[in-house]
Coordinates of C-alpha atoms in Angstrom, one line a residue:
X257 CA -51.0 -23.0 30.9
X258 CA -47.4 -24.1 29.8
X259 CA -44.4 -25.3 32.3
X260 CA -40.7 -25.1 31.1
X261 CA -38.9 -28.2 33.0
X262 CA -35.7 -26.7 35.2
X263 CA -32.4 -27.5 33.8
X264 CA -33.6 -28.6 30.3
X265 CA -32.0 -26.8 27.6
X266 CA -34.7 -27.1 24.7
X267 CA -33.2 -25.5 21.3
X268 CA -36.2 -27.3 19.2
X269 CA -39.8 -28.4 19.6
X270 CA -41.4 -31.6 18.3
X271 CA -45.2 -31.7 19.6
X272 CA -45.1 -35.2 19.1
X273 CA -48.3 -35.9 21.2
X274 CA -50.5 -33.2 18.9
X275 CA -49.1 -35.3 16.0
X276 CA -49.2 -38.7 16.6
X277 CA -51.2 -39.7 14.2
X278 CA -49.1 -38.8 11.5
X279 CA -46.2 -40.5 12.5
X280 CA -48.0 -43.9 13.1
X281 CA -49.5 -43.2 9.3
X282 CA -45.8 -43.0 8.3
X283 CA -45.0 -45.5 10.5
X284 CA -48.0 -47.6 9.6
X285 CA -47.3 -47.4 5.5
X286 CA -43.9 -48.3 6.0
X287 CA -44.7 -51.5 7.3
X288 CA -47.4 -52.3 5.1
X289 CA -44.8 -51.8 2.2
X290 CA -42.8 -54.1 4.2
X291 CA -45.0 -56.7 4.5
X292 CA -45.6 -56.4 0.5
X293 CA -42.7 -57.1 0.2
X294 CA -42.0 -60.2 2.2
X295 CA -45.5 -61.5 0.5
X296 CA -44.4 -60.9 -3.3
X297 CA -40.9 -62.2 -2.5
X298 CA -42.1 -64.8 -0.7
X299 CA -44.5 -65.7 -3.6
X300 CA -41.7 -65.2 -5.8
X301 CA -40.8 -68.5 -7.7
X302 CA -36.8 -67.4 -8.2
X303 CA -37.1 -66.5 -4.5
X304 CA -39.6 -68.4 -2.3
X305 CA -38.3 -66.7 1.1
X306 CA -39.5 -63.5 2.3
X307 CA -35.6 -61.9 1.8
X308 CA -33.8 -63.6 -1.1
X309 CA -31.4 -65.9 0.6
X310 CA -27.2 -65.3 0.2
X311 CA -24.5 -67.4 -0.9
X312 CA -24.0 -67.9 3.7
X313 CA -27.5 -69.2 4.2
X314 CA -28.5 -71.7 0.7
X315 CA -24.9 -73.2 0.3
X316 CA -23.3 -73.5 -3.1
X317 CA -20.0 -72.7 -4.2
X318 CA -18.3 -69.2 -4.9
X319 CA -15.9 -68.3 -7.5
X320 CA -14.6 -64.6 -7.9
X321 CA -12.3 -63.8 -10.6
X322 CA -10.8 -60.7 -11.2
X323 CA -10.1 -60.6 -15.0
X324 CA -6.6 -58.5 -16.3
X325 CA -7.5 -55.0 -18.5
X326 CA -5.6 -52.2 -19.2
X327 CA -7.7 -48.8 -18.8
X328 CA -11.6 -50.7 -19.1
X329 CA -12.1 -53.9 -19.8
X330 CA -14.0 -54.7 -22.3
X331 CA -18.0 -56.2 -22.2
X332 CA -18.9 -59.8 -21.6
X333 CA -22.7 -60.7 -21.2
X334 CA -24.1 -63.4 -19.0
X335 CA -24.5 -65.6 -21.8
X336 CA -21.0 -65.3 -23.5
X337 CA -20.3 -67.1 -19.6
X338 CA -23.4 -69.2 -20.3
X339 CA -22.7 -70.3 -23.9
X340 CA -19.2 -71.3 -22.4
X341 CA -20.3 -73.3 -19.8
X342 CA -22.7 -75.2 -22.6
X343 CA -20.0 -75.5 -25.1
X344 CA -17.4 -77.1 -22.3
X345 CA -16.5 -81.0 -21.9
X346 CA -16.5 -81.2 -18.0
X347 CA -15.1 -84.7 -16.8
X348 CA -18.2 -84.6 -14.8
X349 CA -21.8 -84.5 -16.4
X350 CA -23.1 -83.7 -13.2
X351 CA -21.4 -80.3 -13.4
X352 CA -22.7 -78.7 -16.2
X353 CA -26.7 -79.1 -14.5
X354 CA -24.9 -77.5 -11.3
X355 CA -24.0 -74.7 -13.9
X356 CA -27.4 -74.4 -15.5
X357 CA -28.8 -72.9 -11.9
X358 CA -25.5 -70.9 -11.7
X359 CA -25.9 -67.1 -11.1
X360 CA -23.2 -65.2 -13.0
X361 CA -23.0 -61.5 -12.1
X362 CA -20.5 -58.7 -13.5
X363 CA -18.7 -56.9 -10.6
X364 CA -16.8 -53.3 -10.2
X365 CA -17.2 -51.8 -14.0
X366 CA -16.5 -56.1 -15.4
X367 CA -13.2 -55.4 -13.8
X368 CA -14.6 -59.0 -11.2
X369 CA -16.7 -61.9 -12.4
X370 CA -18.6 -63.9 -9.7
X371 CA -20.4 -67.4 -10.2
X372 CA -22.6 -69.2 -7.4
X373 CA -23.8 -72.6 -8.0
X374 CA -24.5 -75.5 -6.3
X375 CA -21.6 -76.8 -4.2
X376 CA -18.7 -77.9 -7.0
X377 CA -15.4 -80.0 -5.7
X378 CA -12.2 -78.4 -6.2
X379 CA -11.3 -79.9 -9.7
X380 CA -14.9 -79.0 -10.7
X381 CA -13.9 -75.7 -9.9
X382 CA -11.1 -75.4 -12.0
X383 CA -12.8 -76.4 -14.7
X384 CA -15.0 -74.2 -14.2
X385 CA -12.3 -71.7 -13.7
X386 CA -11.1 -72.7 -17.4
X387 CA -14.0 -72.9 -19.5
X388 CA -14.6 -69.2 -19.4
X389 CA -10.6 -68.1 -19.6
X390 CA -11.0 -67.6 -23.2
X391 CA -14.3 -65.3 -23.0
X392 CA -13.5 -64.1 -19.6
X393 CA -9.4 -64.0 -19.8
X394 CA -7.2 -63.0 -18.9
X395 CA -7.1 -63.2 -15.1
X396 CA -5.2 -61.5 -12.9
X397 CA -2.6 -64.5 -11.4
X398 CA -4.0 -64.9 -8.2
X399 CA -7.1 -62.9 -8.5
X400 CA -9.3 -66.3 -8.4
X401 CA -11.0 -67.0 -4.7
X402 CA -13.0 -69.9 -4.4
X403 CA -15.5 -70.5 -1.4
X404 CA -17.8 -73.2 -0.6
X405 CA -20.2 -73.8 1.8
X406 CA -22.2 -76.5 2.2
X407 CA -26.2 -77.0 2.2
X408 CA -26.3 -78.1 5.9
X409 CA -23.6 -74.9 7.5
X410 CA -25.8 -72.7 5.4
X411 CA -29.0 -73.8 7.3
X412 CA -27.4 -73.8 10.3
X413 CA -25.6 -69.7 10.0
X414 CA -28.8 -69.5 9.2
X415 CA -30.4 -70.8 12.5
X416 CA -28.1 -69.5 14.5
X417 CA -28.8 -66.2 12.8
X418 CA -32.5 -66.0 13.6
X419 CA -31.6 -67.4 17.6
X420 CA -29.1 -64.6 17.5
X421 CA -31.6 -61.9 17.0
X422 CA -34.7 -63.6 19.4
X423 CA -31.3 -63.6 22.2
X424 CA -30.9 -59.8 21.9
X425 CA -34.7 -58.8 21.3
X426 CA -35.2 -60.8 24.9
X427 CA -32.0 -59.2 26.6
X428 CA -33.6 -56.0 25.2
X429 CA -36.7 -56.4 27.3
X430 CA -35.5 -57.8 30.3
X431 CA -33.4 -54.5 30.8
X432 CA -36.1 -52.1 29.8
X433 CA -38.0 -53.9 32.4
X434 CA -35.5 -53.9 35.0
X435 CA -34.2 -50.0 34.6
X436 CA -38.2 -48.5 33.9
X437 CA -41.3 -51.0 33.7
X438 CA -43.1 -53.4 31.0
X439 CA -45.3 -50.9 28.9
X440 CA -41.2 -49.1 28.6
X441 CA -40.4 -52.1 27.5
X442 CA -43.4 -53.6 25.5
X443 CA -43.3 -50.1 23.7
X444 CA -39.0 -50.4 23.2
X445 CA -39.8 -54.0 21.3
X446 CA -41.9 -52.9 19.3
X447 CA -39.8 -50.0 17.9
X448 CA -37.3 -52.7 18.0
X449 CA -39.6 -54.8 15.4
X450 CA -40.6 -51.6 13.5
X451 CA -36.8 -50.6 12.7
X452 CA -36.2 -54.3 12.1
X453 CA -39.1 -54.8 9.5
X454 CA -38.6 -51.7 7.9
X455 CA -34.8 -52.4 6.9
X456 CA -36.0 -56.5 6.0
X457 CA -38.8 -55.1 4.1
X458 CA -36.7 -52.4 2.3
X459 CA -34.5 -55.4 1.6
X460 CA -37.1 -57.9 0.3
X461 CA -38.1 -55.5 -2.4
X462 CA -34.8 -54.6 -3.4
X463 CA -34.1 -58.6 -4.2
X464 CA -37.0 -58.7 -6.1
X465 CA -36.3 -55.8 -8.2
X466 CA -32.3 -55.6 -8.2
X467 CA -31.9 -59.5 -7.1
X468 CA -29.8 -58.4 -4.1
X469 CA -29.3 -61.0 -1.6
X470 CA -29.1 -61.1 2.6
X471 CA -26.1 -62.6 4.4
X472 CA -24.4 -62.6 7.4
X473 CA -23.3 -59.1 7.2
X474 CA -27.0 -58.6 6.5
X475 CA -27.7 -60.1 10.3
X476 CA -24.8 -58.2 11.7
X477 CA -26.3 -55.1 10.3
X478 CA -30.2 -55.9 12.1
X479 CA -28.2 -56.4 15.3
X480 CA -26.7 -53.9 15.5
X481 CA -29.6 -51.3 14.4
X482 CA -30.7 -53.1 17.0
X483 CA -28.3 -51.9 19.5
X484 CA -28.3 -48.4 17.7
X485 CA -32.2 -48.1 18.5
X486 CA -32.5 -49.1 21.6
X487 CA -29.1 -47.0 22.5
X488 CA -31.7 -43.3 21.7
X489 CA -35.2 -44.6 22.6
X490 CA -33.4 -45.2 26.3
X491 CA -32.2 -41.7 26.1
X492 CA -35.8 -40.5 25.4
X493 CA -37.3 -43.0 28.6
X494 CA -34.3 -40.9 30.6
X495 CA -35.7 -37.5 29.9
X496 CA -39.2 -38.4 29.7
X497 CA -38.1 -39.9 33.8
X498 CA -36.4 -37.0 34.9
X499 CA -39.1 -34.5 33.9
X500 CA -41.3 -36.7 35.9
X501 CA -39.3 -36.0 39.1
X502 CA -39.1 -32.7 38.2
X503 CA -42.4 -31.7 37.2
X504 CA -45.8 -32.5 38.7
X505 CA -47.5 -29.6 37.5
X506 CA -47.6 -30.9 33.7
X507 CA -49.3 -33.8 32.8
X508 CA -48.1 -37.1 31.0
X509 CA -47.9 -35.9 26.9
X510 CA -46.4 -32.5 27.8
X511 CA -43.8 -34.5 29.5
X512 CA -42.9 -36.5 26.7
X513 CA -42.8 -33.5 24.2
X514 CA -40.4 -32.1 26.2
X515 CA -38.4 -35.0 26.8
X516 CA -38.7 -35.6 22.9
X517 CA -37.3 -31.8 22.1
X518 CA -34.7 -32.3 25.3
X519 CA -33.4 -35.2 23.0
X520 CA -34.3 -33.8 19.5
X521 CA -30.6 -32.2 18.9
X522 CA -28.9 -34.9 20.2
X523 CA -30.6 -37.1 18.1
X524 CA -30.0 -35.8 14.9
X525 CA -26.3 -34.6 15.7
X526 CA -25.7 -38.5 16.6
X527 CA -27.2 -40.3 13.3
X528 CA -25.4 -37.4 11.2
X529 CA -21.9 -38.0 12.6
X530 CA -23.2 -42.0 12.6
X531 CA -24.3 -41.7 8.7
X532 CA -21.1 -39.6 7.9
X533 CA -19.0 -42.9 8.2
X534 CA -21.4 -45.4 6.1
X535 CA -21.9 -43.1 3.4
X536 CA -17.7 -43.1 2.8
X537 CA -18.3 -46.9 3.1
X538 CA -20.9 -46.8 0.4
X539 CA -19.3 -44.9 -1.8
X540 CA -15.4 -46.6 -1.2
X541 CA -16.1 -49.5 0.3
X542 CA -16.1 -52.1 -2.4
X543 CA -18.2 -54.1 -3.6
X544 CA -18.9 -56.8 -0.6
X545 CA -19.6 -54.7 2.2
X546 CA -21.8 -51.5 -0.5
X547 CA -25.3 -53.2 0.7
X548 CA -24.2 -54.4 4.6
X549 CA -23.6 -50.0 5.0
X550 CA -26.8 -49.4 3.3
X551 CA -28.4 -51.6 5.8
X552 CA -26.4 -49.7 8.2
X553 CA -27.2 -46.3 7.2
X554 CA -31.0 -47.1 6.8
X555 CA -31.3 -48.4 9.9
X556 CA -29.9 -45.7 11.5
X557 CA -32.8 -43.8 9.9
X558 CA -35.8 -45.6 11.0
X559 CA -33.8 -45.7 14.6
X560 CA -33.6 -42.3 15.0
X561 CA -37.1 -42.2 14.2
X562 CA -38.9 -44.3 15.9
X563 CA -36.5 -42.9 18.6
X564 CA -37.7 -39.7 18.7
X565 CA -41.2 -40.0 17.3
X566 CA -42.9 -43.4 17.1
X567 CA -41.9 -44.3 20.7
X568 CA -43.0 -41.4 22.7
X569 CA -46.0 -41.1 20.2
X570 CA -47.2 -44.6 21.6
X571 CA -46.0 -43.1 25.3
X572 CA -49.1 -40.8 25.6
X573 CA -51.3 -43.0 25.2
X574 CA -50.3 -44.1 28.6
X575 CA -52.4 -42.6 31.5
X576 CA -51.4 -40.1 34.2
X577 CA -48.5 -41.8 36.3

């Protein structure tokens, strides 16, 4: 016999307890693919880390040049830039050696040029810009950006990022433990690791395939995803507790199913409206915010999945009461 809790407006139903093996299979497959991404990224000689670290974490000098173009910029290649470096006569011979490891990238349809190299002095950066001006120029007046981060500061930023994530996860565990109980806290933490792991896994594959780097904005995205995921999970937990107080005739699996069904519409609407500005940011936010918006959008999708499917399916493992 089935029961419907009082004052519970359920428009759509999602039987989590019946489909939990499918939920675990989907999440397990995504986690496995993520770990494979970490492994291949770590063993890749050009990366050597689970994720391709960006300029913020490795340190060095980043030069961005805006090209002066009419309607369309002429297409030059990284080989043209490398040849310009090789033919240039720098006042310091070490500059050529540093540029040997430089990463060259064209942005915004060849309208901008990005060069990342080991740390250069201001005079060396000026010589580098002059050396490629006849290939990439003419350049926009005032459209030059030179930024340097020392290796020590880069390592410090990476350390701070990891500590921030650890503190955020610990606070979430304490909050859920106080408000609900330890098992709820454990499942919420598993969901957090699941969400962050999958987003990182996707970016590890992007780092291998498309040379996408992670930077401090990516760390901000992970912290935001953690907060978003917990918010949705707490809503489901609240509904389970509410139903638990109202209905003594239902078993715990039925209560979980009703709690998920009662929050399903809210979660889908919230996720959909959250994704709308992120999609706008992806298309119109420019190069700097593009991968930040991609990480957030991916986190919203994965976080919604873990809140309405993964965590409730794990809760059905609990014994009654």
